[in-house]
Amino acid sequence: MKFIIVGMGNFGAYLAARLTDKGHEVIGVDSDMSKIEGVKEKVTHTICMNATDKQAVKNLPIKDTDVVLIAIGEDMGASIMATAVFKELQAKRIISRAITNTHETVIKAIGIDEIIHPEEETAERLAKKLEMKGVIDSFDISDGFNIVELNAPKEFIGKTIGETDVRNRFNVNILTIIKIRNRPNLFGDMQERQKVLGVVSGSTVIEENDILVLFGDFKDIQKVLDLNEE
C-alpha cells in the first residue's frame, strides 16, 4: 500500500517508520527540515513541504496513494488547512488527527469521517489497522494473535456461523457480531448505532453490514479479509 503522512512529530514519524518496515511505500511530509532529517533514513521517501500550500501538494502522487494521514499535532490551523487541501485534491482516503473537540468538529465539517486521537490510539495499533485492508479495529494479544473487527465478507452474508465453517477453513474464531442499525436521534436525524450480540453460537446468522469480531493469528485473519478482495 502507499501512504502519505503529513506531520513528522513523534506520532507521525513512528507510524511512517513502522509502515515502511512492513514493506509499504510511505511519503513523510513536514515543513520543518530538522524533522525530515530525523526520519529520512527510516521512511521510504521524505519531503520538506508546507502541506497547506495547494500548489506544492499538487506535486505529490495523490491519485496513486491509498491513504493520506494528517498527523499534525500542534498547529490546529495547519492541520485543518492541510486536510482541506487533500480533500479538494480528491485523495482516495483521508484520516485526520484531532487535537481538541472543536478541531474534530471542523474536520468533520470538511467531510472527513475518519478521525484519530493519538492519546487513545497508539501508532502501533493504527499501523496494524492500516496495513490490514478492511480492518475496522484491532487489538494485539500476544505472539502474533489478534482480536480484529472487520466487515463481514459477502460470502458469509445470509449464512450461520456454522455454515461459514471459519474455524476449520481459516483457523479463526468469531467471538461476537456487532450489528449496525440506523436509528433516529433526539433531533430526528438518522444515526448509526452499534449493538453487540454478546456470545454467539453456530446458529447465529450473519447479516449485511454486520461487523465480525475475530480472534486468531494475524496471517489467518488476513485470509478472511482477502475474501472481500475476490
XYZ file of C-alpha atoms in Angstrom:
230
model
C 0.000 0.000 0.000
C 1.021 3.631 -0.488
C 0.730 6.271 2.227
C 1.301 9.998 2.581
C 1.767 11.029 6.207
C 1.772 14.761 6.943
C 3.475 15.739 10.188
C 6.678 14.053 11.325
C 6.238 14.621 15.047
C 6.557 11.668 17.418
C 3.292 10.028 16.357
C 3.588 10.623 12.602
C 7.275 9.701 12.461
C 6.795 6.424 14.331
C 3.801 5.483 12.196
C 5.682 6.282 8.961
C 8.680 4.216 10.057
C 6.510 1.311 11.194
C 4.629 1.139 7.893
C 7.903 1.392 5.959
C 9.306 -1.522 7.988
C 6.248 -3.544 6.974
C 7.101 -3.055 3.303
C 4.658 -0.259 2.442
C 5.638 2.820 0.441
C 5.438 5.918 2.628
C 5.965 9.589 1.855
C 6.663 11.547 5.034
C 5.887 15.269 4.790
C 6.758 18.117 7.145
C 7.557 21.825 6.810
C 10.362 21.502 9.398
C 13.591 20.308 7.768
C 15.016 19.147 11.113
C 12.125 16.686 11.479
C 12.617 15.468 7.913
C 16.317 14.938 8.609
C 15.394 12.919 11.676
C 13.286 10.389 9.765
C 14.780 10.279 6.261
C 16.711 7.059 6.968
C 13.615 5.308 8.339
C 10.928 6.274 5.821
C 10.671 5.371 2.113
C 10.504 8.993 0.920
C 10.619 12.285 2.807
C 9.703 15.765 1.564
C 10.081 19.125 3.276
C 6.901 20.890 2.229
C 4.165 23.159 3.524
C 1.108 20.888 3.231
C -1.230 23.886 3.385
C 0.136 25.087 0.010
C -2.186 23.613 -2.602
C 0.219 24.219 -5.491
C 3.002 22.386 -3.685
C 0.759 19.494 -2.612
C -0.384 19.021 -6.222
C 3.096 17.642 -6.963
C 2.515 14.665 -4.663
C 1.240 11.380 -6.195
C -2.174 11.743 -4.568
C -4.102 9.677 -7.126
C -1.754 6.726 -6.606
C -1.901 6.934 -2.804
C -4.174 4.630 -0.790
C -4.249 6.676 2.427
C -3.370 10.269 3.331
C -2.973 10.731 7.071
C -2.803 14.230 8.562
C -0.778 13.689 11.745
C -0.016 17.340 12.590
C -0.194 17.541 16.366
C 0.340 21.136 17.462
C -0.826 23.628 14.839
C -4.601 23.218 14.600
C -4.866 25.748 11.772
C -2.246 23.951 9.683
C -3.963 20.628 10.310
C -7.338 21.964 9.141
C -5.860 23.652 6.070
C -3.843 20.567 5.067
C -6.916 18.377 5.486
C -8.951 20.737 3.294
C -6.244 20.788 0.603
C -6.089 16.986 0.313
C -9.880 16.822 0.347
C -10.066 19.348 -2.501
C -7.458 17.384 -4.450
C -9.651 14.294 -4.077
C -7.400 11.978 -2.096
C -8.953 8.486 -2.016
C -8.952 8.159 1.762
C -8.087 10.800 4.349
C -7.537 10.162 8.041
C -7.005 13.226 10.205
C -5.696 13.660 13.736
C -7.929 15.641 16.098
C -6.304 17.770 18.771
C -9.450 19.085 20.504
C -13.208 18.578 20.283
C -13.531 21.835 18.332
C -10.817 20.682 15.937
C -12.702 17.423 15.386
C -15.944 19.316 14.675
C -14.239 21.422 11.998
C -12.613 18.380 10.369
C -15.970 16.626 10.222
C -17.481 19.730 8.644
C -14.877 19.473 5.881
C -16.202 15.986 5.184
C -13.650 13.786 6.942
C -15.188 10.876 8.824
C -12.028 9.002 9.807
C -10.562 10.813 12.793
C -7.916 9.576 15.208
C -6.986 10.605 18.732
C -3.341 9.619 19.360
C -3.870 9.899 23.099
C -6.161 6.865 22.744
C -4.797 5.301 19.551
C -1.184 4.111 19.593
C 0.820 4.361 16.369
C 1.444 0.610 16.533
C -2.259 -0.173 16.685
C -3.081 2.255 13.890
C -0.325 0.795 11.702
C -1.913 -2.638 12.079
C -5.344 -1.303 11.091
C -3.961 0.497 8.059
C -1.930 -2.372 6.661
C -4.762 -4.885 7.093
C -7.133 -3.552 4.453
C -10.742 -3.794 5.610
C -9.954 -3.814 9.330
C -12.125 -1.530 11.478
C -10.165 -2.040 14.692
C -7.577 -4.444 16.078
C -6.048 -5.410 19.398
C -2.763 -7.278 19.794
C -2.943 -10.103 22.318
C 0.479 -11.791 22.144
C 2.721 -13.871 19.884
C 1.023 -12.717 16.691
C -2.540 -13.298 17.929
C -5.071 -10.520 17.445
C -8.685 -9.624 18.042
C -9.883 -7.867 14.892
C -13.117 -6.140 13.906
C -13.911 -6.373 10.193
C -16.838 -6.065 7.831
C -18.499 -9.420 7.181
C -17.318 -10.836 3.835
C -20.065 -11.007 1.197
C -19.612 -14.780 1.095
C -20.759 -15.023 4.747
C -23.913 -12.894 4.450
C -27.104 -14.900 4.936
C -25.234 -17.849 6.420
C -24.992 -19.043 10.005
C -21.601 -19.027 11.701
C -21.650 -22.811 11.486
C -22.251 -22.718 7.744
C -19.262 -20.421 7.154
C -17.004 -23.062 8.764
C -14.478 -20.327 9.592
C -12.753 -22.308 12.288
C -11.874 -25.227 10.014
C -11.295 -23.145 6.878
C -9.269 -20.311 8.366
C -8.329 -21.400 11.910
C -10.046 -18.348 13.453
C -12.979 -17.912 15.819
C -15.874 -15.440 15.599
C -16.088 -14.085 19.156
C -19.156 -11.939 18.594
C -21.009 -9.852 15.999
C -21.661 -6.120 16.087
C -24.965 -5.170 14.461
C -25.213 -1.768 12.761
C -28.617 -0.134 12.811
C -29.772 3.302 11.646
C -31.950 4.921 14.292
C -33.231 8.479 14.761
C -31.526 10.685 17.354
C -33.208 13.316 19.516
C -33.324 15.698 16.545
C -34.898 13.140 14.217
C -31.725 12.611 12.178
C -30.722 9.036 11.357
C -27.527 7.876 13.032
C -25.666 4.592 13.031
C -25.922 2.703 16.299
C -23.985 -0.397 17.255
C -25.336 -3.363 19.171
C -23.024 -6.143 20.334
C -24.730 -9.530 20.317
C -22.616 -10.971 23.099
C -21.814 -14.689 22.958
C -22.745 -16.101 19.551
C -23.408 -19.704 18.520
C -23.124 -21.751 15.358
C -26.760 -20.932 14.542
C -26.269 -17.142 14.652
C -26.990 -15.669 11.214
C -24.592 -13.140 9.668
C -26.411 -10.235 8.022
C -25.438 -7.445 5.657
C -23.462 -4.608 7.348
C -22.519 -6.851 10.282
C -19.103 -6.386 11.869
C -17.389 -9.631 12.846
C -15.052 -9.763 15.836
C -12.444 -12.433 15.061
C -9.724 -13.997 17.165
C -6.734 -15.708 15.622
C -3.269 -15.427 14.167
C -2.595 -12.335 12.052
C -1.898 -14.422 8.935
C -5.095 -16.448 9.314
C -7.258 -13.349 9.808
C -5.737 -11.888 6.655
C -7.163 -14.843 4.694
C -10.668 -13.872 5.815
C -10.001 -10.259 4.828
C -8.889 -11.449 1.397
C -12.397 -12.817 0.747
C -13.603 -9.249 0.205
C -10.936 -8.764 -2.472
C -12.140 -11.709 -4.563
